[in-house]
mmCIF file of C-alpha atoms and ligand atoms in Angstrom:
data_model
loop_
_atom_site.group_PDB
_atom_site.id
_atom_site.type_symbol
_atom_site.label_atom_id
_atom_site.label_comp_id
_atom_site.label_asym_id
_atom_site.label_seq_id
_atom_site.Cartn_x
_atom_site.Cartn_y
_atom_site.Cartn_z
ATOM 1 C CA MET A 144 0.711 19.333 -17.440
ATOM 2 C CA THR A 145 2.832 16.508 -17.314
ATOM 3 C CA ASN A 146 2.795 13.560 -19.177
ATOM 4 C CA ILE A 147 2.570 10.552 -16.569
ATOM 5 C CA ALA A 148 2.017 6.580 -16.954
ATOM 6 C CA TYR A 149 0.323 5.143 -14.207
ATOM 7 C CA LEU A 150 0.760 1.600 -14.457
ATOM 8 C CA GLY A 151 -1.512 -1.372 -12.372
ATOM 9 C CA LEU A 152 -5.086 0.272 -11.463
ATOM 10 C CA GLY A 153 -6.069 -1.553 -7.896
ATOM 11 C CA ILE A 154 -7.592 -0.189 -5.453
ATOM 12 C CA MET A 155 -5.011 1.888 -5.036
ATOM 13 C CA GLY A 156 -3.330 2.901 -8.213
ATOM 14 C CA ARG A 157 -7.174 3.727 -9.851
ATOM 15 C CA GLY A 158 -7.775 6.456 -6.878
ATOM 16 C CA MET A 159 -4.004 7.976 -7.701
ATOM 17 C CA ALA A 160 -4.552 8.129 -11.744
ATOM 18 C CA ALA A 161 -7.908 9.412 -11.483
ATOM 19 C CA ASN A 162 -6.431 12.238 -9.303
ATOM 20 C CA LEU A 163 -3.186 12.933 -11.465
ATOM 21 C CA LEU A 164 -5.919 13.394 -14.156
ATOM 22 C CA LYS A 165 -8.080 15.743 -12.094
ATOM 23 C CA ALA A 166 -4.721 17.934 -11.413
ATOM 24 C CA GLY A 167 -4.918 18.448 -15.261
ATOM 25 C CA HIS A 168 -1.955 15.730 -15.834
ATOM 26 C CA SER A 169 -2.101 13.633 -19.246
ATOM 27 C CA VAL A 170 -2.403 10.445 -17.887
ATOM 28 C CA THR A 171 -1.796 7.039 -20.132
ATOM 29 C CA VAL A 172 -2.408 4.200 -18.245
ATOM 30 C CA TRP A 173 -1.980 0.350 -18.480
ATOM 31 C CA ASN A 174 -3.135 -2.743 -15.955
ATOM 32 C CA ARG A 175 -2.357 -6.219 -16.641
ATOM 33 C CA THR A 176 -6.093 -6.935 -16.471
ATOM 34 C CA PRO A 177 -7.129 -4.098 -19.491
ATOM 35 C CA GLU A 178 -10.803 -3.712 -18.978
ATOM 36 C CA ARG A 179 -10.013 -2.296 -15.222
ATOM 37 C CA CYS A 180 -9.345 0.876 -17.359
ATOM 38 C CA ALA A 181 -12.734 1.078 -18.528
ATOM 39 C CA PRO A 182 -13.233 4.513 -15.553
ATOM 40 C CA LEU A 183 -10.219 5.721 -16.095
ATOM 41 C CA THR A 184 -10.482 6.020 -19.698
ATOM 42 C CA ALA A 185 -14.152 7.531 -19.417
ATOM 43 C CA GLN A 186 -12.276 10.020 -17.031
ATOM 44 C CA GLY A 187 -10.436 11.141 -19.793
ATOM 45 C CA ALA A 188 -6.768 8.869 -19.139
ATOM 46 C CA LYS A 189 -5.574 6.877 -22.539
ATOM 47 C CA GLN A 190 -5.424 3.486 -22.464
ATOM 48 C CA ALA A 191 -2.057 1.422 -23.830
ATOM 49 C CA ALA A 192 -1.863 -1.873 -24.128
ATOM 50 C CA THR A 193 1.280 -2.273 -23.307
ATOM 51 C CA PRO A 194 3.503 -1.198 -20.432
ATOM 52 C CA ALA A 195 5.978 -0.011 -22.833
ATOM 53 C CA ASP A 196 3.700 1.575 -24.971
ATOM 54 C CA ALA A 197 1.951 3.120 -21.586
ATOM 55 C CA VAL A 198 6.021 5.110 -21.046
ATOM 56 C CA ALA A 199 6.710 6.063 -24.918
ATOM 57 C CA ASP A 200 6.084 9.436 -24.330
ATOM 58 C CA ALA A 201 6.029 9.700 -20.320
ATOM 59 C CA GLU A 202 8.141 11.924 -18.570
ATOM 60 C CA VAL A 203 6.907 10.240 -14.836
ATOM 61 C CA ILE A 204 6.595 7.030 -14.873
ATOM 62 C CA MET A 205 4.170 5.655 -11.438
ATOM 63 C CA TYR A 206 3.422 2.172 -10.825
ATOM 64 C CA CYS A 207 1.440 0.841 -7.667
ATOM 65 C CA LEU A 208 1.242 -3.387 -7.956
ATOM 66 C CA SER A 209 -0.076 -5.701 -5.695
ATOM 67 C CA ASP A 210 3.605 -7.533 -3.958
ATOM 68 C CA ASP A 211 7.848 -7.959 -5.102
ATOM 69 C CA LYS A 212 6.864 -10.337 -7.406
ATOM 70 C CA ALA A 213 4.314 -8.011 -9.399
ATOM 71 C CA VAL A 214 6.950 -5.418 -9.665
ATOM 72 C CA GLU A 215 9.322 -8.165 -10.509
ATOM 73 C CA ASP A 216 7.025 -9.278 -13.118
ATOM 74 C CA LEU A 217 6.887 -5.563 -15.036
ATOM 75 C CA VAL A 218 9.901 -4.756 -14.755
ATOM 76 C CA TRP A 219 11.880 -7.672 -15.425
ATOM 77 C CA GLY A 220 9.109 -10.398 -17.275
ATOM 78 C CA GLN A 221 7.353 -10.243 -20.126
ATOM 79 C CA GLY A 222 7.391 -7.290 -22.259
ATOM 80 C CA ARG A 223 10.452 -5.399 -19.160
ATOM 81 C CA LEU A 224 9.803 -2.079 -18.441
ATOM 82 C CA ILE A 225 13.729 -2.181 -18.082
ATOM 83 C CA ASP A 226 13.545 -2.007 -21.877
ATOM 84 C CA ALA A 227 11.135 0.998 -22.531
ATOM 85 C CA VAL A 228 12.317 3.357 -20.054
ATOM 86 C CA LYS A 229 14.433 6.265 -21.676
ATOM 87 C CA PRO A 230 17.228 8.477 -20.674
ATOM 88 C CA GLY A 231 15.890 11.264 -18.040
ATOM 89 C CA GLN A 232 12.471 10.330 -17.408
ATOM 90 C CA ILE A 233 11.801 9.522 -13.543
ATOM 91 C CA VAL A 234 10.111 5.951 -12.000
ATOM 92 C CA LEU A 235 8.197 5.825 -8.815
ATOM 93 C CA ASP A 236 7.393 2.694 -7.315
ATOM 94 C CA MET A 237 4.440 3.252 -5.121
ATOM 95 C CA THR A 238 4.022 -0.936 -4.618
ATOM 96 C CA THR A 239 4.910 -2.107 -0.581
ATOM 97 C CA ILE A 240 7.828 -4.021 -0.855
ATOM 98 C CA HIS A 241 11.464 -5.160 0.156
ATOM 99 C CA PRO A 242 14.170 -2.462 0.662
ATOM 100 C CA ASP A 243 15.809 -4.893 -1.474
ATOM 101 C CA THR A 244 13.329 -5.370 -4.383
ATOM 102 C CA SER A 245 13.556 -1.586 -4.173
ATOM 103 C CA ARG A 246 17.539 -0.995 -4.381
ATOM 104 C CA LYS A 247 17.326 -3.728 -7.462
ATOM 105 C CA GLU A 248 15.320 -1.511 -9.282
ATOM 106 C CA CYS A 249 16.847 1.911 -8.596
ATOM 107 C CA ALA A 250 20.351 -0.131 -9.595
ATOM 108 C CA ALA A 251 18.225 -1.251 -13.064
ATOM 109 C CA PHE A 252 16.722 2.347 -13.623
ATOM 110 C CA THR A 253 19.652 4.406 -12.831
ATOM 111 C CA GLU A 254 22.065 2.527 -15.111
ATOM 112 C CA LYS A 255 18.975 2.854 -18.413
ATOM 113 C CA GLY A 256 19.938 6.422 -17.426
ATOM 114 C CA ALA A 257 16.396 7.314 -15.705
ATOM 115 C CA GLU A 258 15.690 8.151 -12.341
ATOM 116 C CA PHE A 259 14.157 6.088 -9.566
ATOM 117 C CA LEU A 260 12.011 6.904 -6.252
ATOM 118 C CA ASP A 261 10.800 4.562 -3.972
ATOM 119 C CA ALA A 262 7.330 6.101 -3.038
ATOM 120 C CA PRO A 263 4.807 3.937 -1.588
ATOM 121 C CA VAL A 264 1.873 4.816 0.266
ATOM 122 C CA PHE A 265 0.245 5.554 4.297
ATOM 123 C CA GLY A 266 -4.154 5.217 3.776
ATOM 124 C CA SER A 267 -6.434 2.767 1.792
ATOM 125 C CA LYS A 268 -8.774 2.989 -0.474
ATOM 126 C CA ASN A 269 -10.094 5.940 0.541
ATOM 127 C CA GLU A 270 -7.385 7.983 1.246
ATOM 128 C CA ALA A 271 -6.640 7.162 -2.745
ATOM 129 C CA ALA A 272 -9.642 7.988 -3.736
ATOM 130 C CA ASN A 273 -10.248 11.122 -2.109
ATOM 131 C CA GLY A 274 -5.995 12.451 -1.986
ATOM 132 C CA GLY A 275 -5.662 11.803 1.528
ATOM 133 C CA LEU A 276 -2.378 9.431 1.602
ATOM 134 C CA TRP A 277 0.790 10.087 3.435
ATOM 135 C CA ILE A 278 3.333 9.254 1.042
ATOM 136 C CA VAL A 279 6.710 8.273 1.813
ATOM 137 C CA VAL A 280 9.927 8.832 -0.062
ATOM 138 C CA GLY A 281 13.398 7.891 -1.333
ATOM 139 C CA GLY A 282 15.366 8.601 -3.695
ATOM 140 C CA LYS A 283 17.562 11.527 -4.872
ATOM 141 C CA ARG A 284 16.251 14.751 -2.605
ATOM 142 C CA GLU A 285 16.770 16.909 -6.353
ATOM 143 C CA ILE A 286 14.493 14.524 -7.823
ATOM 144 C CA TYR A 287 11.687 14.095 -4.679
ATOM 145 C CA ASP A 288 11.454 17.980 -4.618
ATOM 146 C CA LYS A 289 11.265 17.958 -9.052
ATOM 147 C CA VAL A 290 8.221 15.867 -8.691
ATOM 148 C CA SER A 291 6.598 17.031 -4.975
ATOM 149 C CA PRO A 292 4.088 18.800 -6.852
ATOM 150 C CA LEU A 293 2.356 15.903 -8.733
ATOM 151 C CA LEU A 294 2.320 14.052 -5.434
ATOM 152 C CA LYS A 295 0.869 17.035 -4.317
ATOM 153 C CA PRO A 296 -3.175 15.628 -5.698
ATOM 154 C CA LEU A 297 -2.718 12.649 -4.559
ATOM 155 C CA SER A 298 -1.668 13.166 -1.002
ATOM 156 C CA GLU A 299 -2.031 15.335 2.499
ATOM 157 C CA THR A 300 1.914 15.182 3.338
ATOM 158 C CA THR A 301 5.085 13.692 1.441
ATOM 159 C CA HIS A 302 7.806 12.783 3.236
ATOM 160 C CA TYR A 303 11.606 12.517 2.418
ATOM 161 C CA MET A 304 13.068 9.655 4.251
ATOM 162 C CA GLY A 305 16.650 9.779 2.417
ATOM 163 C CA GLU A 306 18.304 7.868 -0.276
ATOM 164 C CA ASN A 307 16.356 5.125 -1.373
ATOM 165 C CA PRO A 308 15.247 2.367 -0.259
ATOM 166 C CA MET A 309 14.465 4.845 2.675
ATOM 167 C CA GLY A 310 10.977 4.942 1.891
ATOM 168 C CA ALA A 311 9.969 1.443 1.773
ATOM 169 C CA SER A 312 11.951 1.548 4.259
ATOM 170 C CA MET A 313 9.379 3.673 6.345
ATOM 171 C CA LYS A 314 6.713 1.853 4.873
ATOM 172 C CA LEU A 315 7.520 -1.519 6.460
ATOM 173 C CA VAL A 316 8.328 0.492 9.896
ATOM 174 C CA GLY A 317 4.880 1.893 9.126
ATOM 175 C CA ASN A 318 2.841 -0.686 8.199
ATOM 176 C CA LEU A 319 4.275 -3.008 11.792
ATOM 177 C CA LEU A 320 2.525 -0.314 13.838
ATOM 178 C CA VAL A 321 -1.012 -1.210 11.894
ATOM 179 C CA ALA A 322 -0.242 -4.855 12.533
ATOM 180 C CA PHE A 323 -0.458 -3.403 15.906
ATOM 181 C CA GLN A 324 -2.967 -1.235 16.378
ATOM 182 C CA LEU A 325 -5.463 -4.444 14.428
ATOM 183 C CA GLU A 326 -4.247 -6.381 16.784
ATOM 184 C CA ALA A 327 -5.207 -4.132 20.049
ATOM 185 C CA ILE A 328 -8.275 -2.836 18.863
ATOM 186 C CA GLY A 329 -9.081 -6.619 18.028
ATOM 187 C CA GLU A 330 -7.896 -8.135 21.404
ATOM 188 C CA ALA A 331 -9.590 -5.278 23.222
ATOM 189 C CA MET A 332 -13.142 -5.390 21.648
ATOM 190 C CA VAL A 333 -13.521 -9.235 22.114
ATOM 191 C CA LEU A 334 -12.521 -8.894 25.704
ATOM 192 C CA ALA A 335 -14.901 -5.823 25.983
ATOM 193 C CA THR A 336 -17.262 -8.515 24.401
ATOM 194 C CA LYS A 337 -16.918 -11.206 26.447
ATOM 195 C CA ALA A 338 -16.825 -9.050 29.764
ATOM 196 C CA GLY A 339 -20.190 -7.709 28.904
ATOM 197 C CA LEU A 340 -19.054 -4.310 27.954
ATOM 198 C CA ASN A 341 -21.269 -2.537 24.885
ATOM 199 C CA PRO A 342 -18.999 -2.275 22.147
ATOM 200 C CA HIS A 343 -20.504 1.083 21.032
ATOM 201 C CA ASP A 344 -19.566 2.547 24.475
ATOM 202 C CA VAL A 345 -16.327 1.679 24.226
ATOM 203 C CA LEU A 346 -15.648 2.646 21.702
ATOM 204 C CA GLY A 347 -16.992 6.230 22.691
ATOM 205 C CA VAL A 348 -13.577 5.563 25.565
ATOM 206 C CA LEU A 349 -11.204 4.759 23.271
ATOM 207 C CA HIS A 350 -12.296 8.076 20.890
ATOM 208 C CA VAL A 351 -11.319 10.922 23.141
ATOM 209 C CA THR A 352 -8.639 8.699 25.591
ATOM 210 C CA ASP A 353 -4.971 9.562 25.078
ATOM 211 C CA PHE A 354 -4.682 6.534 23.383
ATOM 212 C CA LYS A 355 -6.791 7.237 20.510
ATOM 213 C CA SER A 356 -6.383 5.867 16.905
ATOM 214 C CA PRO A 357 -8.228 6.883 13.713
ATOM 215 C CA ILE A 358 -7.238 2.895 13.430
ATOM 216 C CA PHE A 359 -9.185 2.270 16.332
ATOM 217 C CA ASP A 360 -12.301 4.945 15.363
ATOM 218 C CA GLY A 361 -12.562 3.147 11.923
ATOM 219 C CA VAL A 362 -11.274 -0.511 12.092
ATOM 220 C CA GLY A 363 -13.921 -0.132 15.383
ATOM 221 C CA ALA A 364 -16.655 1.135 14.547
ATOM 222 C CA ALA A 365 -16.482 -1.207 10.847
ATOM 223 C CA LEU A 366 -16.180 -4.337 13.008
ATOM 224 C CA VAL A 367 -19.305 -3.920 15.380
ATOM 225 C CA ARG A 368 -20.935 -3.228 11.923
ATOM 226 C CA ARG A 369 -19.591 -6.722 11.004
ATOM 227 C CA ASP A 370 -18.031 -4.639 7.928
ATOM 228 C CA PHE A 371 -15.446 -6.340 6.140
ATOM 229 C CA ASP A 372 -15.531 -4.690 3.101
ATOM 230 C CA VAL A 373 -12.164 -4.428 1.199
ATOM 231 C CA ASP A 374 -10.435 -0.921 1.557
ATOM 232 C CA PHE A 375 -6.745 -2.636 2.303
ATOM 233 C CA ALA A 376 -6.945 -6.603 1.644
ATOM 234 C CA LEU A 377 -5.913 -9.065 4.468
ATOM 235 C CA LYS A 378 -4.103 -10.775 2.108
ATOM 236 C CA LEU A 379 -1.874 -8.245 1.306
ATOM 237 C CA MET A 380 -1.549 -7.205 5.069
ATOM 238 C CA LEU A 381 -0.434 -11.024 5.434
ATOM 239 C CA LYS A 382 2.083 -9.990 2.181
ATOM 240 C CA ASP A 383 3.249 -6.805 4.766
ATOM 241 C CA ALA A 384 3.861 -8.610 7.518
ATOM 242 C CA ASN A 385 5.780 -11.474 5.467
ATOM 243 C CA LEU A 386 8.207 -9.026 4.116
ATOM 244 C CA ILE A 387 8.700 -6.613 8.124
ATOM 245 C CA ALA A 388 9.596 -10.215 9.192
ATOM 246 C CA GLN A 389 11.955 -10.645 6.625
ATOM 247 C CA PHE A 390 12.928 -6.987 7.049
ATOM 248 C CA ALA A 391 13.851 -7.576 10.814
ATOM 249 C CA GLN A 392 15.642 -11.027 10.304
ATOM 250 C CA ASP A 393 17.753 -9.009 7.835
ATOM 251 C CA LEU A 394 18.766 -6.232 10.400
ATOM 252 C CA ASN A 395 18.994 -8.983 13.739
ATOM 253 C CA VAL A 396 16.151 -6.809 15.268
ATOM 254 C CA PRO A 397 13.620 -8.971 17.154
ATOM 255 C CA VAL A 398 9.580 -8.433 16.571
ATOM 256 C CA PRO A 399 7.987 -10.567 18.687
ATOM 257 C CA GLY A 400 5.040 -8.743 18.963
ATOM 258 C CA ALA A 401 4.943 -8.868 14.811
ATOM 259 C CA ALA A 402 5.616 -12.443 14.654
ATOM 260 C CA ALA A 403 2.680 -12.989 17.158
ATOM 261 C CA ILE A 404 0.237 -11.153 14.887
ATOM 262 C CA ARG A 405 1.697 -12.710 11.570
ATOM 263 C CA GLU A 406 0.507 -16.020 13.196
ATOM 264 C CA ASN A 407 -2.637 -14.647 13.264
ATOM 265 C CA ILE A 408 -2.973 -13.193 9.680
ATOM 266 C CA LYS A 409 -2.048 -15.911 8.633
ATOM 267 C CA ILE A 410 -4.546 -18.194 10.111
ATOM 268 C CA GLY A 411 -7.189 -15.383 8.803
ATOM 269 C CA VAL A 412 -5.911 -16.161 5.240
ATOM 270 C CA ASN A 413 -6.419 -19.869 5.632
ATOM 271 C CA ARG A 414 -9.940 -19.704 7.285
ATOM 272 C CA GLY A 415 -10.891 -17.838 4.151
ATOM 273 C CA TRP A 416 -10.839 -13.942 4.394
ATOM 274 C CA GLY A 417 -7.788 -12.974 2.433
ATOM 275 C CA GLU A 418 -9.899 -11.007 0.461
ATOM 276 C CA GLU A 419 -11.790 -9.194 2.761
ATOM 277 C CA ASN A 420 -10.650 -5.970 4.892
ATOM 278 C CA ALA A 421 -7.306 -6.413 6.656
ATOM 279 C CA SER A 422 -9.363 -6.677 9.820
ATOM 280 C CA ALA A 423 -11.297 -9.497 8.865
ATOM 281 C CA PHE A 424 -7.834 -11.705 10.689
ATOM 282 C CA ILE A 425 -9.754 -10.327 14.179
ATOM 283 C CA LYS A 426 -12.046 -12.945 13.172
ATOM 284 C CA VAL A 427 -9.472 -15.254 14.467
ATOM 285 C CA LEU A 428 -9.285 -13.303 17.448
ATOM 286 C CA GLU A 429 -13.518 -14.119 17.766
ATOM 287 C CA GLU A 430 -13.540 -17.356 17.243
ATOM 288 C CA GLY A 431 -10.529 -18.127 20.119
ATOM 289 C CA ALA A 432 -12.704 -16.473 22.709
ATOM 290 C CA GLY A 433 -15.773 -17.929 20.950
ATOM 291 C CA VAL A 434 -17.415 -14.198 21.029
ATOM 292 C CA GLN A 435 -18.593 -11.705 18.322
ATOM 293 C CA VAL A 436 -18.313 -8.364 18.592
ATOM 294 C CA LYS A 437 -21.835 -6.388 18.174
ATOM 295 C CA GLY A 438 -23.572 -3.225 18.268
HETATM 296 P P1 NA7 B 741 -5.009 -4.258 -5.746
HETATM 297 O O1 NA7 B 741 -6.528 -3.708 -5.464
HETATM 298 O O2 NA7 B 741 -4.629 -5.960 -5.407
HETATM 299 O O3 NA7 B 741 -4.276 -4.501 -6.818
HETATM 300 C C1 NA7 B 741 -3.136 -4.575 -7.688
HETATM 301 C C2 NA7 B 741 -2.731 -4.188 -8.405
HETATM 302 O O4 NA7 B 741 -1.412 -5.008 -8.842
HETATM 303 C C3 NA7 B 741 -3.695 -5.053 -9.340
HETATM 304 O O5 NA7 B 741 -3.324 -3.360 -10.807
HETATM 305 C C4 NA7 B 741 -2.964 -5.767 -10.559
HETATM 306 O O6 NA7 B 741 -3.607 -6.015 -11.710
HETATM 307 C C5 NA7 B 741 -1.555 -5.524 -10.296
HETATM 308 N N1 NA7 B 741 -1.046 -7.133 -10.756
HETATM 309 C C6 NA7 B 741 -0.374 -7.877 -9.682
HETATM 310 N N2 NA7 B 741 0.305 -8.473 -10.104
HETATM 311 C C7 NA7 B 741 0.458 -8.214 -10.899
HETATM 312 C C8 NA7 B 741 1.546 -8.762 -11.860
HETATM 313 N N3 NA7 B 741 2.027 -10.245 -12.035
HETATM 314 N N4 NA7 B 741 2.147 -8.355 -12.784
HETATM 315 C C9 NA7 B 741 1.153 -6.617 -13.540
HETATM 316 N N5 NA7 B 741 0.551 -6.332 -12.202
HETATM 317 C C10 NA7 B 741 0.327 -7.150 -10.987
HETATM 318 O O7 NA7 B 741 -3.429 -3.618 -4.557
HETATM 319 P P2 NA7 B 741 -3.550 -2.472 -3.815
HETATM 320 O O8 NA7 B 741 -4.049 -1.302 -4.606
HETATM 321 O O9 NA7 B 741 -4.783 -2.094 -2.944
HETATM 322 O O10 NA7 B 741 -2.327 -2.406 -3.494
HETATM 323 C C11 NA7 B 741 -1.513 -1.833 -4.040
HETATM 324 C C12 NA7 B 741 0.014 -1.565 -3.010
HETATM 325 O O11 NA7 B 741 -0.300 -0.650 -2.214
HETATM 326 C C13 NA7 B 741 0.254 -3.007 -2.063
HETATM 327 O O12 NA7 B 741 1.640 -2.896 -2.275
HETATM 328 C C14 NA7 B 741 -0.311 -2.736 -1.136
HETATM 329 O O13 NA7 B 741 0.586 -3.830 0.253
HETATM 330 C C15 NA7 B 741 -0.273 -1.175 -1.205
HETATM 331 P P3 NA7 B 741 -4.731 -6.908 -11.836
HETATM 332 O O14 NA7 B 741 -6.532 -6.125 -12.052
HETATM 333 O O15 NA7 B 741 -5.172 -7.815 -10.999
HETATM 334 O O16 NA7 B 741 -4.386 -7.388 -13.853
#
């Protein structure tokens, strides 16, 4: 059993914290909006009033917040985590952020004598709840080996990608492909619908061919049901599209396809769909074509 502090109980954090509890660890939780701790305390977690209280007795500190700004607020804002962290503690940031933010965290925690891993996750609500995430990790190999058993109940697989911030970098590379797959299934289903194809029949073909994808299956079926309930919010997808653009810019890498997709995501957020699922930006493509994909 390990003493773990879990900070940030959004869609992803609450699933991970619950799975750490189920695995028998002692988990102390903190969330900016404290009411969101209730489902976790009902499962046996201790609730802390501040991040500093949460990490006081922790061997391992994990957090999964919305974005770079949230991480900066937690680490360097009021009640600074950086002042509370102690030598020997291991800190894992599971948020999807820019690799430069991750570098800054790593330097700051290392300076305090703590260990730091960037450990963002692939998967969304269901994978977080079911312990089926795919976790990509950057940092010292021996620290990765040390915390790997803790990540087991959260994940289907974990991947050591190299020194900090290779986890954060891998996460943006993967999310570029997620964005393309959402755009691809959206464009394909809209075109198919306008051509008069039955969307169910189209999905049947996509399910078996050599260009199949779990995203095509899941998002395609939800699109046909007109189900845009949030697993991963469109506003966070825009955050990631902006991070990918910045990351590619930093490295002078052309990403023309990702740039075009970012514009569609932006329009979707401006249309008021930011709190819906990331797939909601497909409605931008539907509006452009004057059709709606339906079963
Ligand atoms: P959610 O469900 O939007 O949760 C975001 C969490 O981040 C939630 O606990 C928020 O607290 C917390 N948050 C947001 N801003 C702050 C600040 N400024 N300070 C402290 N805490 C903050 O996101 P997901 O769980 O879906 O996603 C998390 C990450 O995984 C994200 O990077 C995705 O891209 C992938 P609140 O409850 O609002 O008070």
